[in-house]
PDB file of C-alpha atoms in Angstrom:
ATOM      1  CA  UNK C 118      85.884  44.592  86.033  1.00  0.00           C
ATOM      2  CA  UNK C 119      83.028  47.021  86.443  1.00  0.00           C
ATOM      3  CA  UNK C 120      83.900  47.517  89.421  1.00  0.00           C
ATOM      4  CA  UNK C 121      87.389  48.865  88.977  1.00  0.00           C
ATOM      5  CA  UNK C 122      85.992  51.187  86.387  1.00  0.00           C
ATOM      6  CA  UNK C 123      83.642  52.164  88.711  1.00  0.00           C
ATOM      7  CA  UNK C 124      86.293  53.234  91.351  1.00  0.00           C
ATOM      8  CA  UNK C 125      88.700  54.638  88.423  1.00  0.00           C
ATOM      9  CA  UNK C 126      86.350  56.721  87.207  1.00  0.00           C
ATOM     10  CA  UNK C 127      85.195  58.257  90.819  1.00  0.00           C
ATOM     11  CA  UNK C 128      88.845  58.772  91.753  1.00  0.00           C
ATOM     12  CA  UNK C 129      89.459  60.784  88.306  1.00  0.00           C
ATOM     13  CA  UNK C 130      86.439  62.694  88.966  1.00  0.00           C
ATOM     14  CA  UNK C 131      87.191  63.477  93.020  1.00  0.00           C
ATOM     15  CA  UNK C 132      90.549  64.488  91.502  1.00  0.00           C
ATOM     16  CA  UNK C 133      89.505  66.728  89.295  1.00  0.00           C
ATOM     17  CA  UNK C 134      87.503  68.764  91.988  1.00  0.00           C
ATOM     18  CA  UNK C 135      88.681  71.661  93.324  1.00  0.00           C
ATOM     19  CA  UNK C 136      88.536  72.086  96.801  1.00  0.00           C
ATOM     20  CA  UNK C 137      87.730  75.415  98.493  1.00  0.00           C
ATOM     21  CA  UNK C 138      90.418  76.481 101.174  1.00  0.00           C
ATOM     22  CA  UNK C 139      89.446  78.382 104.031  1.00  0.00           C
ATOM     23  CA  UNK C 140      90.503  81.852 105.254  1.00  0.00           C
ATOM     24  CA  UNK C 141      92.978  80.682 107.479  1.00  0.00           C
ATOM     25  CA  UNK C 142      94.670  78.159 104.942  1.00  0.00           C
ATOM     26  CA  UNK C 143      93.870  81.028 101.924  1.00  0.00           C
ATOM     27  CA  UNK C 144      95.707  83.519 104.838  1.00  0.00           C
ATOM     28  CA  UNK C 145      99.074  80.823 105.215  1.00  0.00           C
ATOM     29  CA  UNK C 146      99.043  79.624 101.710  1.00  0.00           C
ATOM     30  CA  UNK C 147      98.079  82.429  98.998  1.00  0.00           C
ATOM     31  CA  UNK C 148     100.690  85.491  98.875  1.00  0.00           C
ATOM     32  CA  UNK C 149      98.149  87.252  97.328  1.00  0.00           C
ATOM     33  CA  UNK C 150      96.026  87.841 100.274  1.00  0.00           C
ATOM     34  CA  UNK C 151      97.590  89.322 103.628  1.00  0.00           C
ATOM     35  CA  UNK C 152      96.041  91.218 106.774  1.00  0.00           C
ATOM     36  CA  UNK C 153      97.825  94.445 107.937  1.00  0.00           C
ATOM     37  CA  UNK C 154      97.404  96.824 111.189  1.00  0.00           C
ATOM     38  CA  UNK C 155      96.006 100.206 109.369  1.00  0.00           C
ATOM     39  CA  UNK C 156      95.710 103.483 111.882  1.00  0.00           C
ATOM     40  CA  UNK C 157      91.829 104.862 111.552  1.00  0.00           C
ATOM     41  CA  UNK C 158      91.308 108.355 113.547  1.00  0.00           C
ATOM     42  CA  UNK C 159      87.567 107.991 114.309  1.00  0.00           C
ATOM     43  CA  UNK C 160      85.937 111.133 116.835  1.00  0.00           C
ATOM     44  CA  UNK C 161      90.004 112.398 117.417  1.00  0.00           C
ATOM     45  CA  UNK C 162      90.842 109.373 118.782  1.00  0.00           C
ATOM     46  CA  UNK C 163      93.533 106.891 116.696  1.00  0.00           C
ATOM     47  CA  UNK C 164      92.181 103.347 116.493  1.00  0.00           C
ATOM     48  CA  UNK C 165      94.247 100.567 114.961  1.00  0.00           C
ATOM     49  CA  UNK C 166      92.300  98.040 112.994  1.00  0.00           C
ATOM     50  CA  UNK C 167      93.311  94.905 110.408  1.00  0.00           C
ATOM     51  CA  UNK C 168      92.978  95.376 106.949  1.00  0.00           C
ATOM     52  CA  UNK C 169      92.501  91.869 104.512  1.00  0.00           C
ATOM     53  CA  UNK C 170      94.072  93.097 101.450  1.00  0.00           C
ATOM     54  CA  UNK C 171      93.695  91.548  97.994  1.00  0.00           C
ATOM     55  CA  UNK C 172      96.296  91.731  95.604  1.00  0.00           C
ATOM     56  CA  UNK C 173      93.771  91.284  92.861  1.00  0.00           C
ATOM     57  CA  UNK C 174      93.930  92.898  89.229  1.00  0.00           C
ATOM     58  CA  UNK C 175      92.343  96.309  90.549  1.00  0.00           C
ATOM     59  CA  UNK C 176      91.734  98.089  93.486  1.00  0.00           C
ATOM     60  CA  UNK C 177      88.082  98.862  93.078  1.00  0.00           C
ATOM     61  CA  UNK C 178      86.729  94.216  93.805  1.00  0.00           C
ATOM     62  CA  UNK C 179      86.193  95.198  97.539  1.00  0.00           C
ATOM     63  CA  UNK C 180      84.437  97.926  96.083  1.00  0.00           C
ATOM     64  CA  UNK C 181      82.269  96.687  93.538  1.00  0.00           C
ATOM     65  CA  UNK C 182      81.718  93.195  95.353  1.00  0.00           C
ATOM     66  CA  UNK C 183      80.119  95.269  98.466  1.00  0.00           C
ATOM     67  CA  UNK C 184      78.121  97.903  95.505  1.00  0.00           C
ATOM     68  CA  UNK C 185      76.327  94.734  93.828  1.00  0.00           C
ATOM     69  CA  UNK C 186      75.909  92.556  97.400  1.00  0.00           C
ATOM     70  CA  UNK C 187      74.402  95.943  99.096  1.00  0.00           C
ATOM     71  CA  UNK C 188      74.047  98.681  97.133  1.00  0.00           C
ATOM     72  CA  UNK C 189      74.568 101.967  97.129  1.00  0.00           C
ATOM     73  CA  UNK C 190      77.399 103.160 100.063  1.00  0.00           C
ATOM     74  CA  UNK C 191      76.094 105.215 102.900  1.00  0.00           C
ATOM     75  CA  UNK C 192      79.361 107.357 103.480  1.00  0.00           C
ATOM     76  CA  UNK C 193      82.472 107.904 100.944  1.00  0.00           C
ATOM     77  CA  UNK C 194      85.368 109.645 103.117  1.00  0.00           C
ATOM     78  CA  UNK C 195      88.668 111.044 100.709  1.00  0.00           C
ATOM     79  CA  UNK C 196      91.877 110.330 102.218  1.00  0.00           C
ATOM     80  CA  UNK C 197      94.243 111.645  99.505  1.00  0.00           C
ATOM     81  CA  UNK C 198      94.317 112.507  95.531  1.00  0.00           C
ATOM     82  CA  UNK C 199      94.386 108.518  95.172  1.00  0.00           C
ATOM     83  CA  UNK C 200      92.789 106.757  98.102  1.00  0.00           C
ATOM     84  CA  UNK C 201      88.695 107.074  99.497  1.00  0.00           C
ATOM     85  CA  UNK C 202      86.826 104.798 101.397  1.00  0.00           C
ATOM     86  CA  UNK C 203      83.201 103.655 100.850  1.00  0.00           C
ATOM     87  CA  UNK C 204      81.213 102.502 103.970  1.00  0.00           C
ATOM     88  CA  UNK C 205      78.457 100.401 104.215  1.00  0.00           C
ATOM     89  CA  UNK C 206      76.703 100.577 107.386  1.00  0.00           C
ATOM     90  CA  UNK C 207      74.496  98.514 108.956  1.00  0.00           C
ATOM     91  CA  UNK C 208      75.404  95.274 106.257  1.00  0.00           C
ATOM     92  CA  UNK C 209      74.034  91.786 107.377  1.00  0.00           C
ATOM     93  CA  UNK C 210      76.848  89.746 106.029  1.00  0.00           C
ATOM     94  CA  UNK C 211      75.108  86.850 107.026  1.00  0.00           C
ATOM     95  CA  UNK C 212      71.680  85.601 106.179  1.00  0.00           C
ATOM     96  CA  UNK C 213      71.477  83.247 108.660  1.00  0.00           C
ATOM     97  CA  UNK C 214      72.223  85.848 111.367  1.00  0.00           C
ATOM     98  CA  UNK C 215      70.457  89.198 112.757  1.00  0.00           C
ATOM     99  CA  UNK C 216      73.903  90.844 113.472  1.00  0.00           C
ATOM    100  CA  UNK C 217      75.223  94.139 111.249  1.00  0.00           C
ATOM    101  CA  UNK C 218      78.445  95.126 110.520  1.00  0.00           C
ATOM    102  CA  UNK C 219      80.371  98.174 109.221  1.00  0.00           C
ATOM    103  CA  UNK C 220      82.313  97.471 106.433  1.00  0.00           C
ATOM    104  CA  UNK C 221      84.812  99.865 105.133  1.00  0.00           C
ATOM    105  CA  UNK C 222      86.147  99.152 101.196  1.00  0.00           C
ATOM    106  CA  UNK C 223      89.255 100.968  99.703  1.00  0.00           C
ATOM    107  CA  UNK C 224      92.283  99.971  97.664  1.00  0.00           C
ATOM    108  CA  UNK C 225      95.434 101.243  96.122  1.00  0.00           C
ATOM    109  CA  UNK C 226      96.598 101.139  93.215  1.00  0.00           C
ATOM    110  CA  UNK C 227      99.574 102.553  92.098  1.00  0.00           C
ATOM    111  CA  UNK C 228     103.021 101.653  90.435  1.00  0.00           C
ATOM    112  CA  UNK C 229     104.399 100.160  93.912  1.00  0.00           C
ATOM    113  CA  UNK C 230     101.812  98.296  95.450  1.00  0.00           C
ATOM    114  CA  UNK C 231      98.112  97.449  93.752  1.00  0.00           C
ATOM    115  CA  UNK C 232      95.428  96.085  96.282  1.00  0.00           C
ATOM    116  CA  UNK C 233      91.402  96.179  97.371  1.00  0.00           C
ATOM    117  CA  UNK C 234      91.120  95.915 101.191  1.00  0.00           C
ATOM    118  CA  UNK C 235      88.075  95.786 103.666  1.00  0.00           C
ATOM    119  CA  UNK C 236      87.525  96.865 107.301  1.00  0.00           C
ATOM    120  CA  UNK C 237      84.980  94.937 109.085  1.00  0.00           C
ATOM    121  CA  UNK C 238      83.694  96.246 112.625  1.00  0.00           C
ATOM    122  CA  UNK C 239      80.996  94.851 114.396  1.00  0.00           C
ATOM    123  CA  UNK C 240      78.071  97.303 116.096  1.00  0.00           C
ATOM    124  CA  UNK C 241      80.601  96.987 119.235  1.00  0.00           C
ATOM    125  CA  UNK C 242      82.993  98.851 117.155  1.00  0.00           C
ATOM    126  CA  UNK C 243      84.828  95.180 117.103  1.00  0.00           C
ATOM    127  CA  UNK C 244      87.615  94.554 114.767  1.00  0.00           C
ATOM    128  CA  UNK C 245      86.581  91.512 112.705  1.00  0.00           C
ATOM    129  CA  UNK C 246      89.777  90.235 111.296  1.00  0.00           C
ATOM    130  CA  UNK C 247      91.861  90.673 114.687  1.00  0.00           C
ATOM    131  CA  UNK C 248      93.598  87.157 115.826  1.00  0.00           C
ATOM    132  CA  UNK C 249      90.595  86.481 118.269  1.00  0.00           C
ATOM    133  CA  UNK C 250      87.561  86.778 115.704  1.00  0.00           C
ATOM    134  CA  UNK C 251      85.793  84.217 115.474  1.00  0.00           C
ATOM    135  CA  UNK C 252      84.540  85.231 111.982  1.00  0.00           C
ATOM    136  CA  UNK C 253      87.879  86.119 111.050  1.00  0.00           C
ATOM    137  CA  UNK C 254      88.325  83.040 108.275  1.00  0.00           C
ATOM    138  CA  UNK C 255      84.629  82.949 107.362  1.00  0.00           C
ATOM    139  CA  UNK C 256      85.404  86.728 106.065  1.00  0.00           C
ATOM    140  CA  UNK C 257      88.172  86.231 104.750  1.00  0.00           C
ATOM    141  CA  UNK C 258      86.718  83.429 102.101  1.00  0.00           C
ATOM    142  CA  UNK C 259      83.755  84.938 101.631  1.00  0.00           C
ATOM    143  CA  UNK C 260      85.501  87.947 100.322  1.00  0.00           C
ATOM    144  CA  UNK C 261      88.327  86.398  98.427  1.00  0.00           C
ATOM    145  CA  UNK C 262      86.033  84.139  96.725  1.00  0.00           C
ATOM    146  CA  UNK C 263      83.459  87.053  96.464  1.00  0.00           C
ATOM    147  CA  UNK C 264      85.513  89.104  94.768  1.00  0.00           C
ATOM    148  CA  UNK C 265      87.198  86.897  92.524  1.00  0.00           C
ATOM    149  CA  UNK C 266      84.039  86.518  90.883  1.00  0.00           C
ATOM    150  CA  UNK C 267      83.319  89.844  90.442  1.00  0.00           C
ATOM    151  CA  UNK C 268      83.195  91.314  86.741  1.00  0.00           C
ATOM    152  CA  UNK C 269      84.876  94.389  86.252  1.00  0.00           C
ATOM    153  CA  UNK C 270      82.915  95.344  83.454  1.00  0.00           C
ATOM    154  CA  UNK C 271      81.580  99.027  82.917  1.00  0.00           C
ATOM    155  CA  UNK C 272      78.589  99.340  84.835  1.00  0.00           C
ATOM    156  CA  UNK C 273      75.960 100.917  87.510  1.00  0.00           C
ATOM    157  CA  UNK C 274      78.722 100.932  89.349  1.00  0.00           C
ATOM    158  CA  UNK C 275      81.251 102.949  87.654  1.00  0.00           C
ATOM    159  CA  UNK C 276      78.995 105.463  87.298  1.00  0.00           C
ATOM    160  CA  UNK C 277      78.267 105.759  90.984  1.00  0.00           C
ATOM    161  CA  UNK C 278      81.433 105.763  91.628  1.00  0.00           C
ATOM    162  CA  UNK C 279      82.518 108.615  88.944  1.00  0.00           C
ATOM    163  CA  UNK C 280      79.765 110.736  90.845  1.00  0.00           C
ATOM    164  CA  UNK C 281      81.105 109.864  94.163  1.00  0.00           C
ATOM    165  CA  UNK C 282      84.903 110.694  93.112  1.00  0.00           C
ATOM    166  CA  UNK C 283      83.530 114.030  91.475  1.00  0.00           C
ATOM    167  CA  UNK C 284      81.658 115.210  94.291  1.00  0.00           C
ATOM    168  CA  UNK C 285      84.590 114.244  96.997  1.00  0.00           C
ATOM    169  CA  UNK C 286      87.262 116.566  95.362  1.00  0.00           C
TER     170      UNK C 286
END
């Protein structure tokens, strides 16, 4: 009898466990994430490169997740009354790893679409969420999870990033 207490109770508890998908299942299964081909004109030339877009409750998660993970952003670039980027360069996503990476955070939010996105290039200039990445679902998690916990709350942030948009106009 204890015995098949024992086992309910495990099996209620396994259950009730949430299991954490990874980027490719997130990718096939959750309509609110999605990777698309962006154009990027970097010294005159036009580069394509993949985009992981959130369609999360704001545009600025990529934003603030990368701001409280590493700080301060070493380049903000204004592409229109509505859209910037904030680049991080030289981030070690990793701990366990001595490799840096570019990442790129923007987002748009407006009354068609409403989305944070990241651009992740390796120091090879590398697209990291391109079909042959290896990192490709590691990034994708670690961002979607990343940024779902991020509070939105007025912060250090928000004030950075009222300079920032001040300064770019």
């Amino acid at each position: 009898m204890k015995i098949k207490i024992l086992s309910i109770l495990v099996l209620l508890i396994l259950s009730c466990s949430s299991l954490k998908q990874n980027g490719g299942e997130l990718l096939k299964n959750n309509k609110n994430i999605e990777i698309a081909k962006i154009l990027i004109l970097k010294d005159n030339d036009s580069l394509y490169f993949n985009e992981l877009r959130l369609h999360l409750s704001s545009a600025l998660h990529t934003k603030k997740y990368m701001f409280k993970k590493f700080g301060q952003w070493d380049e903000a670039i204004k592409i229109n009354e509505f859209k910037n980027y904030l680049i991080w360069k030289k981030c070690r996503l990793f701990e366990d790893k001595e490799e840096f990476y570019t990442v790129t955070a923007s987002g748009v939010e407006n009354r068609k679409e409403m989305y944070s996105s990241i651009v992740i290039q390796n120091k090879d200039n590398n697209d990291l969420f391109s079909e042959n990445s290896k990192l490709k679902d590691t990034l994708i998690s670690m961002f979607y999870y990343g940024t779902k916990k991020t509070n939105l709350s007025s912060d250090k942030f928000y004030n950075e990033y009222l300079k920032m948009r001040k300064s770019i106009e």
